[in-house]
Coordinates of N, CA, C and O and ligand atoms in Angstrom, one line a residue:
X1083 N 0.8 -1.2 0.0 CA 0.0 0.0 0.0 C 0.9 1.3 0.0 O 1.8 1.4 0.8
X1084 N 0.7 2.2 -0.9 CA 1.6 3.4 -1.0 C 1.4 4.3 0.2 O 0.2 4.4 0.7
X1085 N 2.5 4.8 0.7 CA 2.4 5.8 1.8 C 2.1 5.1 3.2 O 2.0 5.8 4.2
X1086 N 2.1 3.8 3.2 CA 1.9 3.2 4.5 C 3.2 2.7 5.1 O 4.0 2.1 4.4
X1087 N 3.4 3.0 6.4 CA 4.6 2.6 7.1 C 4.2 1.6 8.1 O 3.2 1.8 8.8
X1088 N 5.0 0.6 8.2 CA 4.8 -0.4 9.2 C 5.6 -0.1 10.4 O 6.8 0.3 10.3
X1089 N 5.1 -0.2 11.6 CA 5.9 0.1 12.8 C 5.6 -1.0 13.9 O 4.6 -1.6 13.9
X1090 N 6.6 -1.1 14.7 CA 6.4 -2.0 15.9 C 6.7 -1.1 17.1 O 7.5 -0.2 17.1
X1091 N 6.1 -1.5 18.2 CA 6.4 -0.8 19.4 C 6.3 -1.7 20.6 O 5.7 -2.8 20.5
X1092 N 6.9 -1.3 21.7 CA 6.9 -2.1 22.9 C 5.8 -1.7 23.9 O 5.5 -0.5 24.0
X1093 N 5.2 -2.6 24.5 CA 4.1 -2.3 25.5 C 4.0 -3.4 26.5 O 4.3 -4.5 26.3
X1094 N 3.8 -3.0 27.8 CA 3.7 -3.9 28.9 C 2.5 -4.8 28.6 O 1.5 -4.4 28.1
X1095 N 2.6 -6.1 29.1 CA 1.6 -7.1 28.9 C 0.2 -6.7 29.4 O -0.8 -6.8 28.6
X1096 N 0.1 -6.2 30.6 CA -1.3 -5.8 31.1 C -1.9 -4.8 30.1 O -3.1 -4.8 29.9
X1097 N -1.1 -3.8 29.7 CA -1.6 -2.8 28.8 C -2.0 -3.3 27.5 O -3.0 -2.9 26.9
X1098 N -1.2 -4.3 27.0 CA -1.5 -5.0 25.7 C -2.9 -5.7 25.8 O -3.7 -5.6 24.9
X1099 N -3.1 -6.3 27.0 CA -4.4 -7.0 27.1 C -5.6 -6.0 27.1 O -6.6 -6.3 26.5
X1100 N -5.3 -4.8 27.7 CA -6.4 -3.8 27.7 C -6.6 -3.3 26.3 O -7.7 -3.0 25.9
X1101 N -5.5 -3.2 25.5 CA -5.6 -2.7 24.1 C -6.4 -3.7 23.3 O -7.4 -3.3 22.6
X1102 N -6.1 -5.0 23.5 CA -6.9 -6.0 22.8 C -8.4 -6.0 23.2 O -9.3 -6.1 22.3
X1103 N -8.7 -5.7 24.4 CA -10.0 -5.6 24.9 C -10.7 -4.4 24.2 O -11.9 -4.5 23.8
X1104 N -10.0 -3.2 24.2 CA -10.6 -2.1 23.5 C -10.9 -2.3 22.1 O -11.9 -1.9 21.5
X1105 N -10.0 -3.0 21.4 CA -10.2 -3.3 20.0 C -11.4 -4.2 19.8 O -12.2 -4.0 18.9
X1106 N -11.6 -5.2 20.7 CA -12.7 -6.1 20.6 C -14.0 -5.3 20.9 O -15.0 -5.4 20.2
X1107 N -14.0 -4.5 22.0 CA -15.2 -3.8 22.4 C -15.6 -2.8 21.3 O -16.8 -2.5 21.1
X1108 N -14.6 -2.2 20.6 CA -14.9 -1.2 19.6 C -15.3 -1.9 18.3 O -15.6 -1.2 17.3
X1109 N -15.2 -3.2 18.2 CA -15.5 -3.9 17.0 C -14.6 -3.5 15.9 O -15.1 -3.4 14.7
X1110 N -13.4 -3.2 16.2 CA -12.4 -2.8 15.1 C -12.0 -4.1 14.4 O -11.9 -5.2 15.0
X1111 N -11.6 -3.9 13.1 CA -11.2 -5.1 12.3 C -9.8 -5.5 12.9 O -9.5 -6.7 12.9
X1112 N -9.0 -4.6 13.3 CA -7.7 -5.0 13.8 C -7.1 -3.8 14.6 O -7.7 -2.7 14.7
X1113 N -5.9 -4.1 15.2 CA -5.3 -3.1 16.1 C -4.9 -1.8 15.3 O -5.0 -0.7 15.8
X1114 N -4.5 -2.0 14.0 CA -4.1 -0.8 13.2 C -5.3 0.2 13.1 O -5.1 1.4 13.3
X1115 N -6.5 -0.3 12.8 CA -7.6 0.6 12.7 C -7.9 1.3 14.0 O -8.2 2.5 14.0
X1116 N -7.8 0.6 15.1 CA -8.0 1.2 16.4 C -7.0 2.3 16.7 O -7.3 3.4 17.1
X1117 N -5.7 2.0 16.4 CA -4.7 3.0 16.6 C -4.8 4.2 15.7 O -4.7 5.4 16.2
X1118 N -5.2 4.0 14.5 CA -5.5 5.2 13.6 C -6.6 6.0 14.2 O -6.4 7.3 14.2
X1119 N -7.6 5.4 14.6 CA -8.8 6.2 15.2 C -8.3 6.9 16.5 O -8.7 8.1 16.7
X1120 N -7.5 6.3 17.3 CA -7.0 6.9 18.5 C -6.2 8.1 18.2 O -6.3 9.2 18.9
X1121 N -5.3 8.0 17.2 CA -4.5 9.2 16.8 C -5.4 10.3 16.3 O -5.2 11.5 16.7
X1122 N -6.4 10.0 15.5 CA -7.3 11.0 15.0 C -8.1 11.7 16.1 O -8.3 12.9 16.1
X1123 N -8.5 10.9 17.1 CA -9.2 11.5 18.2 C -8.4 12.5 19.0 O -8.8 13.5 19.4
X1124 N -7.1 12.1 19.1 CA -6.2 13.0 19.8 C -5.9 14.3 19.0 O -5.8 15.4 19.5
X1125 N -5.8 14.1 17.6 CA -5.7 15.3 16.8 C -6.9 16.2 16.8 O -6.7 17.4 16.9
X1126 N -8.1 15.6 16.9 CA -9.3 16.5 17.0 C -9.3 17.2 18.3 O -9.6 18.4 18.4
X1127 N -8.9 16.5 19.4 CA -8.9 17.1 20.7 C -7.9 18.3 20.7 O -8.2 19.4 21.2
X1128 N -6.8 18.1 20.0 CA -5.8 19.2 19.9 C -6.3 20.4 19.1 O -6.1 21.5 19.4
X1129 N -7.1 20.1 18.0 CA -7.7 21.2 17.2 C -8.6 22.0 18.1 O -8.6 23.2 18.0
X1130 N -9.3 21.4 19.0 CA -10.2 22.1 19.9 C -9.4 22.9 20.9 O -9.7 24.0 21.2
X1131 N -8.4 22.2 21.5 CA -7.5 22.9 22.5 C -6.9 24.1 21.9 O -6.6 25.1 22.6
X1132 N -6.5 24.0 20.6 CA -5.7 25.1 20.0 C -6.6 26.1 19.3 O -6.1 26.9 18.4
X1133 N -7.9 26.0 19.5 CA -8.8 27.0 18.9 C -8.7 27.1 17.4 O -8.8 28.1 16.8
X1134 N -8.6 25.9 16.8 CA -8.6 25.8 15.3 C -10.0 25.8 14.8 O -11.0 25.8 15.6
X1135 N -10.2 25.8 13.5 CA -11.5 25.7 12.9 C -12.0 24.3 13.0 O -11.3 23.4 12.6
X1136 N -13.1 24.1 13.6 CA -13.7 22.8 13.9 C -15.1 22.7 13.5 O -15.8 23.7 13.2
X1137 N -15.7 21.5 13.6 CA -17.1 21.3 13.3 C -17.7 20.6 14.5 O -17.0 19.9 15.2
X1138 N -18.9 20.9 14.8 CA -19.6 20.2 15.9 C -21.1 20.3 15.8 O -21.6 20.9 14.9
X1139 N -21.8 19.7 16.8 CA -23.2 19.8 16.8 C -23.6 20.1 18.3 O -23.0 19.5 19.2
X1140 N -24.6 20.9 18.4 CA -25.1 21.3 19.8 C -26.5 20.7 19.8 O -27.3 21.0 18.9
X1141 N -26.8 19.9 20.8 CA -28.2 19.3 20.9 C -28.8 19.9 22.2 O -28.2 19.9 23.2
X1142 N -30.0 20.4 22.0 CA -30.7 21.0 23.1 C -32.0 20.3 23.3 O -32.7 20.0 22.3
X1143 N -32.4 20.1 24.5 CA -33.8 19.6 24.8 C -34.4 20.6 25.7 O -33.8 21.0 26.7
X1144 N -35.6 21.0 25.3 CA -36.3 22.0 26.1 C -37.8 22.0 26.0 O -38.3 21.3 25.1
X1145 N -38.5 22.6 26.9 CA -39.9 22.7 26.9 C -40.3 24.0 26.2 O -39.9 25.1 26.7
X1146 N -41.0 24.0 25.1 CA -41.3 25.2 24.3 C -42.3 26.1 25.0 O -42.5 27.2 24.6
X1147 N -42.9 25.6 26.1 CA -43.8 26.5 26.9 C -43.0 27.4 27.8 O -43.6 28.4 28.3
X1148 N -41.7 27.2 28.0 CA -41.0 28.1 28.9 C -41.0 29.5 28.3 O -40.7 29.6 27.1
X1149 N -41.3 30.4 29.1 CA -41.6 31.8 28.7 C -40.4 32.4 27.8 O -39.3 32.5 28.3
X1150 N -40.7 32.7 26.6 CA -39.7 33.4 25.8 C -38.5 32.6 25.3 O -37.6 33.1 24.6
X1151 N -38.5 31.3 25.7 CA -37.3 30.5 25.4 C -37.0 30.3 23.9 O -35.9 30.5 23.5
X1152 N -38.1 29.9 23.2 CA -37.9 29.7 21.8 C -37.3 30.9 21.1 O -36.4 30.8 20.3
X1153 N -37.8 32.1 21.4 CA -37.3 33.3 20.8 C -35.9 33.6 21.2 O -35.0 34.0 20.4
X1154 N -35.5 33.3 22.5 CA -34.2 33.5 23.0 C -33.2 32.6 22.2 O -32.1 33.0 21.9
X1155 N -33.6 31.3 22.1 CA -32.7 30.4 21.4 C -32.5 30.8 19.9 O -31.4 30.7 19.4
X1156 N -33.6 31.3 19.3 CA -33.4 31.7 17.9 C -32.6 33.0 17.8 O -31.7 33.1 17.0
X1157 N -32.8 33.9 18.7 CA -32.0 35.1 18.8 C -30.5 34.8 18.9 O -29.7 35.4 18.2
X1158 N -30.2 33.9 19.8 CA -28.8 33.6 20.1 C -28.2 33.0 18.9 O -27.0 33.3 18.5
X1159 N -28.9 32.1 18.2 CA -28.3 31.5 16.9 C -28.1 32.6 15.8 O -27.2 32.5 15.1
X1160 N -29.1 33.5 15.7 CA -28.9 34.6 14.8 C -27.6 35.4 15.1 O -26.9 35.8 14.2
X1161 N -27.5 35.7 16.4 CA -26.3 36.5 16.8 C -25.0 35.8 16.4 O -24.0 36.4 16.1
X1162 N -25.0 34.4 16.4 CA -23.8 33.7 16.0 C -24.0 33.1 14.6 O -23.5 32.0 14.3
X1163 N -24.6 33.8 13.7 CA -25.0 33.2 12.4 C -23.8 32.8 11.6 O -23.9 31.9 10.7
X1164 N -22.6 33.4 11.8 CA -21.4 33.0 11.1 C -20.9 31.6 11.4 O -20.2 31.0 10.7
X1165 N -21.3 31.2 12.6 CA -20.9 29.8 13.1 C -21.9 28.8 12.8 O -21.6 27.6 12.6
X1166 N -23.2 29.2 12.8 CA -24.3 28.2 12.7 C -24.5 27.9 11.2 O -24.8 28.7 10.4
X1167 N -24.3 26.6 10.9 CA -24.5 26.1 9.5 C -25.9 25.8 9.2 O -26.4 26.0 8.1
X1168 N -26.5 25.1 10.2 CA -27.9 24.7 10.0 C -28.5 24.3 11.4 O -27.7 24.0 12.3
X1169 N -29.8 24.3 11.5 CA -30.4 23.8 12.7 C -31.7 23.0 12.4 O -32.4 23.3 11.4
X1170 N -31.9 22.0 13.1 CA -33.1 21.2 12.9 C -33.9 21.1 14.2 O -33.3 20.9 15.3
X1171 N -35.2 21.3 14.1 CA -36.1 21.3 15.2 C -36.9 20.0 15.2 O -37.5 19.7 14.2
X1172 N -37.0 19.3 16.3 CA -37.9 18.1 16.4 C -38.8 18.3 17.5 O -38.4 18.6 18.6
X1173 N -40.1 18.1 17.2 CA -41.1 18.2 18.3 C -41.2 16.8 18.9 O -41.7 15.8 18.3
X1174 N -40.7 16.6 20.1 CA -40.6 15.3 20.7 C -41.9 14.8 21.2 O -42.2 13.6 21.1
X1175 N -42.7 15.7 21.8 CA -44.0 15.4 22.3 C -44.8 16.7 22.3 O -44.5 17.7 21.7
X1176 N -45.9 16.7 23.1 CA -46.8 17.9 23.2 C -46.0 19.1 23.7 O -46.3 20.2 23.3
X1177 N -45.0 18.9 24.6 CA -44.3 20.0 25.2 C -42.9 20.1 24.9 O -42.3 21.2 24.9
X1178 N -42.2 19.0 24.7 CA -40.8 19.0 24.6 C -40.3 19.1 23.1 O -40.8 18.4 22.2
X1179 N -39.2 19.8 23.0 CA -38.5 19.9 21.7 C -37.1 19.5 21.8 O -36.4 19.7 22.9
X1180 N -36.5 19.1 20.7 CA -35.1 18.9 20.5 C -34.6 19.8 19.4 O -35.3 19.9 18.4
X1181 N -33.5 20.5 19.6 CA -33.0 21.3 18.5 C -31.5 20.9 18.3 O -30.8 20.8 19.3
X1182 N -31.1 20.6 17.1 CA -29.8 20.2 16.8 C -29.2 21.3 15.9 O -29.7 21.5 14.8
X1183 N -28.1 21.9 16.4 CA -27.5 23.0 15.7 C -26.1 22.5 15.2 O -25.3 22.0 16.0
X1184 N -25.9 22.6 13.9 CA -24.6 22.2 13.3 C -23.8 23.4 13.2 O -24.2 24.4 12.6
X1185 N -22.6 23.3 13.7 CA -21.7 24.5 13.8 C -20.4 24.3 13.2 O -19.8 23.1 13.2
X1186 N -19.8 25.3 12.7 CA -18.4 25.3 12.1 C -17.8 26.6 12.4 O -18.3 27.7 12.1
X1187 N -16.6 26.6 13.0 CA -15.9 27.8 13.3 C -14.8 27.6 14.3 O -14.4 26.4 14.5
X1188 N -14.2 28.7 14.8 CA -13.2 28.5 15.8 C -13.8 27.9 17.1 O -14.9 28.1 17.5
X1189 N -13.0 27.0 17.7 CA -13.4 26.2 18.8 C -14.0 27.1 19.9 O -15.1 26.8 20.5
X1190 N -13.4 28.3 20.2 CA -13.9 29.1 21.3 C -15.2 29.8 20.9 O -16.1 30.0 21.8
X1191 N -15.4 30.1 19.6 CA -16.7 30.7 19.2 C -17.8 29.6 19.4 O -18.9 30.0 19.9
X1192 N -17.5 28.4 19.1 CA -18.5 27.3 19.2 C -18.8 27.1 20.7 O -20.0 26.9 21.1
X1193 N -17.8 27.0 21.5 CA -18.0 26.8 22.9 C -18.8 27.9 23.5 O -19.7 27.7 24.4
X1194 N -18.6 29.2 23.1 CA -19.3 30.3 23.6 C -20.8 30.2 23.2 O -21.7 30.3 24.1
X1195 N -21.1 29.8 22.0 CA -22.4 29.7 21.5 C -23.1 28.5 22.3 O -24.2 28.7 22.8
X1196 N -22.4 27.4 22.5 CA -23.0 26.3 23.2 C -23.3 26.7 24.7 O -24.4 26.4 25.2
X1197 N -22.4 27.5 25.3 CA -22.7 27.9 26.6 C -23.9 28.9 26.7 O -24.7 28.8 27.7
X1198 N -24.0 29.8 25.8 CA -25.1 30.7 25.8 C -26.4 30.0 25.6 O -27.4 30.4 26.2
X1199 N -26.5 29.0 24.8 CA -27.7 28.2 24.6 C -28.1 27.4 25.8 O -29.2 27.4 26.3
X1200 N -27.0 26.8 26.4 CA -27.2 25.9 27.5 C -27.7 26.6 28.7 O -28.6 26.1 29.5
X1201 N -27.3 27.9 28.9 CA -27.6 28.6 30.2 C -29.0 29.2 30.2 O -29.5 29.7 31.2
X1202 N -29.7 29.1 29.0 CA -31.1 29.7 29.0 C -32.0 28.9 29.9 O -32.0 27.7 29.9
X1203 N -32.7 29.7 30.7 CA -33.6 29.0 31.6 C -34.7 28.2 30.9 O -35.3 28.8 29.9
X1204 N -34.9 27.0 31.2 CA -35.9 26.1 30.5 C -35.2 25.1 29.6 O -35.9 24.1 29.2
X1205 N -33.9 25.3 29.3 CA -33.2 24.2 28.6 C -32.9 23.1 29.6 O -32.3 23.3 30.6
X1206 N -33.4 21.9 29.3 CA -33.3 20.8 30.2 C -32.0 20.0 30.1 O -31.5 19.5 31.0
X1207 N -31.5 20.0 28.8 CA -30.2 19.3 28.6 C -29.6 19.9 27.4 O -30.3 20.2 26.4
X1208 N -28.3 20.0 27.4 CA -27.5 20.5 26.2 C -26.2 19.7 26.2 O -25.5 19.5 27.2
X1209 N -25.9 19.3 25.0 CA -24.5 18.7 24.8 C -23.9 19.3 23.6 O -24.5 19.7 22.6
X1210 N -22.5 19.4 23.6 CA -21.7 19.8 22.5 C -20.9 18.6 22.0 O -20.2 18.0 22.8
X1211 N -21.2 18.2 20.8 CA -20.4 17.1 20.3 C -19.3 17.6 19.4 O -19.6 18.4 18.5
X1212 N -18.1 17.3 19.7 CA -16.9 17.9 19.0 C -16.4 17.0 17.9 O -16.1 15.8 18.1
X1213 N -16.3 17.6 16.8 CA -15.7 16.9 15.6 C -14.7 17.9 14.9 O -14.2 18.8 15.5
X1214 N -14.5 17.6 13.6 CA -13.4 18.2 12.9 C -13.9 18.6 11.5 O -14.8 18.0 11.0
X1215 N -13.2 19.5 10.8 CA -13.4 19.8 9.4 C -12.8 18.6 8.6 O -13.1 18.5 7.4
X1216 N -12.1 17.7 9.2 CA -11.5 16.6 8.6 C -10.1 16.9 8.0 O -9.4 16.0 7.6
X1217 N -9.7 18.2 8.0 CA -8.4 18.5 7.5 C -7.3 17.9 8.5 O -7.5 18.0 9.7
X1218 N -6.3 17.5 7.9 CA -5.1 17.0 8.7 C -5.4 15.7 9.4 O -4.7 15.3 10.3
X1219 N -6.5 15.0 9.0 CA -6.8 13.7 9.7 C -6.5 12.5 8.8 O -6.5 11.4 9.2
X1220 N -6.2 12.8 7.5 CA -5.9 11.6 6.6 C -4.4 11.2 6.7 O -3.6 12.0 7.1
Ligands
NI1157 NI1 -41.1 21.8 19.0

């Protein structure tokens, strides 16, 4: 395979057993796939730590009857329109809504937006899922 380097490394036996367990649990085809993924995870974490351009999703669960909340969430997203790529609203039941906001921008801008959405009174749960533009991961 072009561009592929084979390497060997030393590892203590208990740690090796844990590696094998992680490979099995993750349903990876082999150790190489697991290690490639681990490296990419570390690279993405570094992109976030170093405030690089990243991609993520913010998921919010809230009750739309909470006074003024829907307007506040929309207002906040408009304020950060340069970071918000798209948002999807799902009516979970008579009262509850989920909103998934897809974001791309500097890590600190995304974290600021996620924080502003999360702190709104009436938001029941909010998560920020961190990913990458994919650059420098191949
Ligand atoms: Ni709704």
